[in-house]
Amino acid sequence: MKPATDPLAQLTEIRAIMERSSRFISLSGLSGVGAGVVALLGAGIGHVYLREQYGEQGFYRLLNSDQGQRMAILPFLLGLATAIILFALVVAFYFTQRRARQDGAVLWSSLGRRLALSLAIPLVAGGLFCLQLYMKSALGMVVPGMLVFYGLALLNASKYTLDEIRLLGLTEIVLGLVAMLLPGLGLAFFALGFGLCHIGYGLLMYNRYERTPQS
């Protein structure tokens, strides 16, 4: 006589199989922590550089600088932004690849490519838009624009991965909208949105999905 099967257990197993086939669930919380640390370091470097250039109120002075001053400092800002993105991607790739191997998943699968593309389109569009804001003297809207577009990218990608990404995306959008009202605190909002929020999200995800329960 065959043992009775638990319908609830069967439904749970079916749901897990469907999630693995339709969503990339091997994102590592440590990727978020690492990216947040990189962003905080980048914000700190930017603060020190602007203070050396403009004095104690470096970022605020940059907002009120003339076109010549803005263009002179643009190569440094672009270089810093590029370094932050590259280091954050390296950290995210390392930890996510490690978790994907533990889960027996393939990182660069068709699902992974769709996730990357859904992130990349809003990010590239937002980066070009924010560069134009800088060139057109709307410096106070650059950081809010970065936060809003990043939040939209996360929302766009959330349909391919964990639901918590949607919450992080909404948080980034709200921070961007608030930052529009306080342009002089743009660097602080950058550190909060890309740094502390990433770290908080990463710790939440690590404790929820990756941390080994204590026996």
mmCIF file of C-alpha atoms in Angstrom:
data_model
loop_
_atom_site.group_PDB
_atom_site.id
_atom_site.type_symbol
_atom_site.label_atom_id
_atom_site.label_comp_id
_atom_site.label_asym_id
_atom_site.label_seq_id
_atom_site.Cartn_x
_atom_site.Cartn_y
_atom_site.Cartn_z
ATOM 1 C CA MET A 1 0.000 0.000 0.000
ATOM 2 C CA LYS A 2 1.467 3.317 -1.093
ATOM 3 C CA PRO A 3 1.931 5.980 1.622
ATOM 4 C CA ALA A 4 -0.440 8.905 1.439
ATOM 5 C CA THR A 5 1.052 12.027 -0.082
ATOM 6 C CA ASP A 6 0.654 15.448 1.466
ATOM 7 C CA PRO A 7 -1.168 17.740 -1.027
ATOM 8 C CA LEU A 8 0.266 20.847 0.639
ATOM 9 C CA ALA A 9 3.824 19.506 0.289
ATOM 10 C CA GLN A 10 3.174 18.688 -3.357
ATOM 11 C CA LEU A 11 1.865 22.206 -4.033
ATOM 12 C CA THR A 12 4.890 23.710 -2.293
ATOM 13 C CA GLU A 13 7.244 21.610 -4.407
ATOM 14 C CA ILE A 14 5.419 22.538 -7.624
ATOM 15 C CA ARG A 15 5.566 26.210 -6.708
ATOM 16 C CA ALA A 16 9.314 25.979 -6.014
ATOM 17 C CA ILE A 17 9.877 24.308 -9.401
ATOM 18 C CA MET A 18 7.850 27.005 -11.171
ATOM 19 C CA GLU A 19 9.801 29.777 -9.418
ATOM 20 C CA ARG A 20 13.125 28.254 -10.415
ATOM 21 C CA SER A 21 12.003 28.041 -14.033
ATOM 22 C CA SER A 22 10.502 31.546 -14.262
ATOM 23 C CA ARG A 23 12.633 33.597 -11.848
ATOM 24 C CA PHE A 24 16.323 33.990 -11.150
ATOM 25 C CA ILE A 25 16.336 33.307 -7.404
ATOM 26 C CA SER A 26 20.095 32.917 -6.885
ATOM 27 C CA LEU A 27 20.781 36.593 -6.217
ATOM 28 C CA SER A 28 23.074 36.850 -3.214
ATOM 29 C CA GLY A 29 22.369 39.236 -0.377
ATOM 30 C CA LEU A 30 26.108 39.683 -0.012
ATOM 31 C CA SER A 31 26.100 41.228 -3.490
ATOM 32 C CA GLY A 32 23.888 44.011 -2.149
ATOM 33 C CA VAL A 33 26.105 44.489 0.891
ATOM 34 C CA GLY A 34 29.227 44.656 -1.259
ATOM 35 C CA ALA A 35 27.672 47.074 -3.750
ATOM 36 C CA GLY A 36 26.518 49.284 -0.886
ATOM 37 C CA VAL A 37 29.995 49.394 0.617
ATOM 38 C CA VAL A 38 31.446 50.329 -2.783
ATOM 39 C CA ALA A 39 28.875 53.124 -3.145
ATOM 40 C CA LEU A 40 29.681 54.485 0.321
ATOM 41 C CA LEU A 41 33.391 54.490 -0.464
ATOM 42 C CA GLY A 42 32.688 56.285 -3.751
ATOM 43 C CA ALA A 43 30.532 58.877 -2.002
ATOM 44 C CA GLY A 44 33.312 59.421 0.537
ATOM 45 C CA ILE A 45 35.924 59.902 -2.192
ATOM 46 C CA GLY A 46 33.631 62.332 -3.981
ATOM 47 C CA HIS A 47 33.035 64.300 -0.787
ATOM 48 C CA VAL A 48 36.762 64.594 -0.059
ATOM 49 C CA TYR A 49 37.549 65.662 -3.622
ATOM 50 C CA LEU A 50 34.807 68.290 -3.734
ATOM 51 C CA ARG A 51 35.885 69.622 -0.338
ATOM 52 C CA GLU A 52 39.430 70.011 -1.644
ATOM 53 C CA GLN A 53 38.134 71.824 -4.715
ATOM 54 C CA TYR A 54 35.450 74.035 -3.166
ATOM 55 C CA GLY A 55 35.908 73.979 0.601
ATOM 56 C CA GLU A 56 33.672 72.577 3.331
ATOM 57 C CA GLN A 57 30.456 73.031 1.340
ATOM 58 C CA GLY A 58 31.907 71.241 -1.654
ATOM 59 C CA PHE A 59 28.771 69.678 -3.147
ATOM 60 C CA TYR A 60 26.662 72.769 -2.518
ATOM 61 C CA ARG A 61 29.319 74.942 -4.169
ATOM 62 C CA LEU A 62 29.355 72.592 -7.157
ATOM 63 C CA LEU A 63 25.622 73.110 -7.589
ATOM 64 C CA ASN A 64 26.233 76.844 -7.931
ATOM 65 C CA SER A 65 29.379 76.654 -10.072
ATOM 66 C CA ASP A 66 29.651 78.097 -13.581
ATOM 67 C CA GLN A 67 29.872 76.045 -16.754
ATOM 68 C CA GLY A 68 33.653 76.174 -16.900
ATOM 69 C CA GLN A 69 34.002 74.770 -13.397
ATOM 70 C CA ARG A 70 31.444 72.052 -14.108
ATOM 71 C CA MET A 71 33.194 70.921 -17.268
ATOM 72 C CA ALA A 72 36.592 70.928 -15.524
ATOM 73 C CA ILE A 73 35.380 68.541 -12.847
ATOM 74 C CA LEU A 74 33.308 66.344 -15.182
ATOM 75 C CA PRO A 75 36.138 63.885 -16.067
ATOM 76 C CA PHE A 76 36.693 63.135 -12.382
ATOM 77 C CA LEU A 77 32.975 62.608 -11.748
ATOM 78 C CA LEU A 78 32.617 60.334 -14.774
ATOM 79 C CA GLY A 79 35.692 58.374 -13.761
ATOM 80 C CA LEU A 80 34.429 57.990 -10.196
ATOM 81 C CA ALA A 81 30.977 56.885 -11.392
ATOM 82 C CA THR A 82 32.541 54.365 -13.774
ATOM 83 C CA ALA A 83 34.779 52.967 -11.018
ATOM 84 C CA ILE A 84 31.816 52.623 -8.625
ATOM 85 C CA ILE A 85 29.764 50.780 -11.249
ATOM 86 C CA LEU A 86 32.606 48.456 -12.248
ATOM 87 C CA PHE A 87 33.590 47.540 -8.691
ATOM 88 C CA ALA A 88 29.943 47.039 -7.706
ATOM 89 C CA LEU A 89 29.417 44.758 -10.722
ATOM 90 C CA VAL A 90 32.518 42.724 -9.881
ATOM 91 C CA VAL A 91 31.367 42.261 -6.287
ATOM 92 C CA ALA A 92 27.811 41.408 -7.362
ATOM 93 C CA PHE A 93 29.054 38.931 -9.981
ATOM 94 C CA TYR A 94 31.357 37.170 -7.522
ATOM 95 C CA PHE A 95 28.776 36.575 -4.798
ATOM 96 C CA THR A 96 25.899 35.808 -7.174
ATOM 97 C CA GLN A 97 28.027 33.366 -9.155
ATOM 98 C CA ARG A 98 29.013 31.661 -5.911
ATOM 99 C CA ARG A 99 25.418 31.289 -4.801
ATOM 100 C CA ALA A 100 24.290 30.119 -8.250
ATOM 101 C CA ARG A 101 26.844 27.318 -8.070
ATOM 102 C CA GLN A 102 25.592 26.340 -4.626
ATOM 103 C CA ASP A 103 22.022 26.242 -5.976
ATOM 104 C CA GLY A 104 23.062 24.310 -9.076
ATOM 105 C CA ALA A 105 21.893 27.177 -11.284
ATOM 106 C CA VAL A 106 23.495 28.763 -14.338
ATOM 107 C CA LEU A 107 24.230 32.467 -13.923
ATOM 108 C CA TRP A 108 24.242 33.460 -17.597
ATOM 109 C CA SER A 109 21.143 31.489 -18.602
ATOM 110 C CA SER A 110 18.364 32.869 -20.791
ATOM 111 C CA LEU A 111 16.630 33.964 -17.585
ATOM 112 C CA GLY A 112 19.796 35.661 -16.343
ATOM 113 C CA ARG A 113 20.168 37.474 -19.670
ATOM 114 C CA ARG A 114 16.583 38.734 -19.516
ATOM 115 C CA LEU A 115 17.204 39.968 -15.978
ATOM 116 C CA ALA A 116 20.371 41.787 -17.047
ATOM 117 C CA LEU A 117 18.657 43.358 -20.068
ATOM 118 C CA SER A 118 15.671 44.531 -18.025
ATOM 119 C CA LEU A 119 18.109 46.256 -15.674
ATOM 120 C CA ALA A 120 20.385 47.666 -18.360
ATOM 121 C CA ILE A 121 17.819 49.498 -20.507
ATOM 122 C CA PRO A 122 16.519 51.885 -17.782
ATOM 123 C CA LEU A 123 20.031 52.282 -16.356
ATOM 124 C CA VAL A 124 21.601 53.293 -19.675
ATOM 125 C CA ALA A 125 18.705 55.625 -20.478
ATOM 126 C CA GLY A 126 18.903 57.133 -16.994
ATOM 127 C CA GLY A 127 22.672 57.578 -17.198
ATOM 128 C CA LEU A 128 22.427 59.490 -20.480
ATOM 129 C CA PHE A 129 19.527 61.559 -19.137
ATOM 130 C CA CYS A 130 21.440 62.492 -15.971
ATOM 131 C CA LEU A 131 24.511 63.413 -18.026
ATOM 132 C CA GLN A 132 22.378 65.839 -20.008
ATOM 133 C CA LEU A 133 21.010 67.293 -16.770
ATOM 134 C CA TYR A 134 24.583 67.954 -15.693
ATOM 135 C CA MET A 135 25.504 69.501 -19.040
ATOM 136 C CA LYS A 136 22.407 71.733 -18.955
ATOM 137 C CA SER A 137 23.202 73.104 -15.478
ATOM 138 C CA ALA A 138 20.465 71.129 -13.695
ATOM 139 C CA LEU A 139 22.989 69.659 -11.248
ATOM 140 C CA GLY A 140 20.509 69.474 -8.402
ATOM 141 C CA MET A 141 18.439 66.931 -10.354
ATOM 142 C CA VAL A 142 21.313 64.572 -11.213
ATOM 143 C CA VAL A 143 21.316 62.472 -8.023
ATOM 144 C CA PRO A 144 17.481 62.395 -7.816
ATOM 145 C CA GLY A 145 17.399 61.289 -11.444
ATOM 146 C CA MET A 146 19.923 58.540 -10.756
ATOM 147 C CA LEU A 147 17.872 57.241 -7.835
ATOM 148 C CA VAL A 148 14.572 57.346 -9.730
ATOM 149 C CA PHE A 149 15.909 55.617 -12.834
ATOM 150 C CA TYR A 150 17.670 53.008 -10.726
ATOM 151 C CA GLY A 151 14.433 52.333 -8.862
ATOM 152 C CA LEU A 152 12.602 51.968 -12.171
ATOM 153 C CA ALA A 153 15.277 49.538 -13.360
ATOM 154 C CA LEU A 154 14.792 47.431 -10.235
ATOM 155 C CA LEU A 155 11.026 47.446 -10.701
ATOM 156 C CA ASN A 156 11.470 46.410 -14.324
ATOM 157 C CA ALA A 157 13.762 43.541 -13.303
ATOM 158 C CA SER A 158 11.702 42.384 -10.327
ATOM 159 C CA LYS A 159 9.453 40.228 -12.509
ATOM 160 C CA TYR A 160 12.453 37.999 -13.234
ATOM 161 C CA THR A 161 13.775 37.624 -9.693
ATOM 162 C CA LEU A 162 12.913 37.875 -6.003
ATOM 163 C CA ASP A 163 9.958 39.994 -4.914
ATOM 164 C CA GLU A 164 12.113 41.953 -2.455
ATOM 165 C CA ILE A 165 13.777 43.682 -5.409
ATOM 166 C CA ARG A 166 10.488 45.474 -6.028
ATOM 167 C CA LEU A 167 10.534 46.912 -2.504
ATOM 168 C CA LEU A 168 14.090 48.145 -2.963
ATOM 169 C CA GLY A 169 13.094 49.734 -6.269
ATOM 170 C CA LEU A 170 10.176 51.577 -4.700
ATOM 171 C CA THR A 171 12.446 52.767 -1.885
ATOM 172 C CA GLU A 172 14.953 54.177 -4.387
ATOM 173 C CA ILE A 173 12.192 56.007 -6.281
ATOM 174 C CA VAL A 174 10.814 57.564 -3.089
ATOM 175 C CA LEU A 175 14.306 58.674 -2.062
ATOM 176 C CA GLY A 176 14.826 60.209 -5.498
ATOM 177 C CA LEU A 177 11.587 62.170 -5.277
ATOM 178 C CA VAL A 178 12.473 63.434 -1.788
ATOM 179 C CA ALA A 179 15.977 64.343 -2.991
ATOM 180 C CA MET A 180 14.391 66.606 -5.633
ATOM 181 C CA LEU A 181 13.140 68.782 -2.796
ATOM 182 C CA LEU A 182 16.573 68.905 -1.116
ATOM 183 C CA PRO A 183 19.112 69.274 -3.939
ATOM 184 C CA GLY A 184 21.844 70.508 -1.608
ATOM 185 C CA LEU A 185 21.862 67.107 0.104
ATOM 186 C CA GLY A 186 22.375 65.170 -3.117
ATOM 187 C CA LEU A 187 25.588 63.476 -2.002
ATOM 188 C CA ALA A 188 23.962 62.371 1.251
ATOM 189 C CA PHE A 189 21.004 60.922 -0.662
ATOM 190 C CA PHE A 190 23.445 59.135 -2.973
ATOM 191 C CA ALA A 191 25.100 57.497 0.030
ATOM 192 C CA LEU A 192 21.720 56.650 1.539
ATOM 193 C CA GLY A 193 20.127 55.221 -1.603
ATOM 194 C CA PHE A 194 23.023 53.406 -3.227
ATOM 195 C CA GLY A 195 24.950 52.683 -0.040
ATOM 196 C CA LEU A 196 22.899 52.147 3.103
ATOM 197 C CA CYS A 197 19.767 50.874 1.335
ATOM 198 C CA HIS A 198 21.822 48.298 -0.543
ATOM 199 C CA ILE A 199 23.501 47.157 2.654
ATOM 200 C CA GLY A 200 20.183 46.894 4.492
ATOM 201 C CA TYR A 201 18.579 45.025 1.597
ATOM 202 C CA GLY A 202 21.565 42.700 1.313
ATOM 203 C CA LEU A 203 21.550 41.818 5.007
ATOM 204 C CA LEU A 204 17.802 41.184 4.871
ATOM 205 C CA MET A 205 18.153 38.866 1.881
ATOM 206 C CA TYR A 206 21.151 37.051 3.345
ATOM 207 C CA ASN A 207 19.379 36.362 6.634
ATOM 208 C CA ARG A 208 16.181 35.342 4.860
ATOM 209 C CA TYR A 209 17.524 33.056 2.139
ATOM 210 C CA GLU A 210 21.195 32.232 2.655
ATOM 211 C CA ARG A 211 22.120 32.123 6.302
ATOM 212 C CA THR A 212 22.419 28.598 7.630
ATOM 213 C CA PRO A 213 20.004 28.112 10.552
ATOM 214 C CA GLN A 214 21.637 27.447 13.905
ATOM 215 C CA SER A 215 21.075 23.904 15.058
#
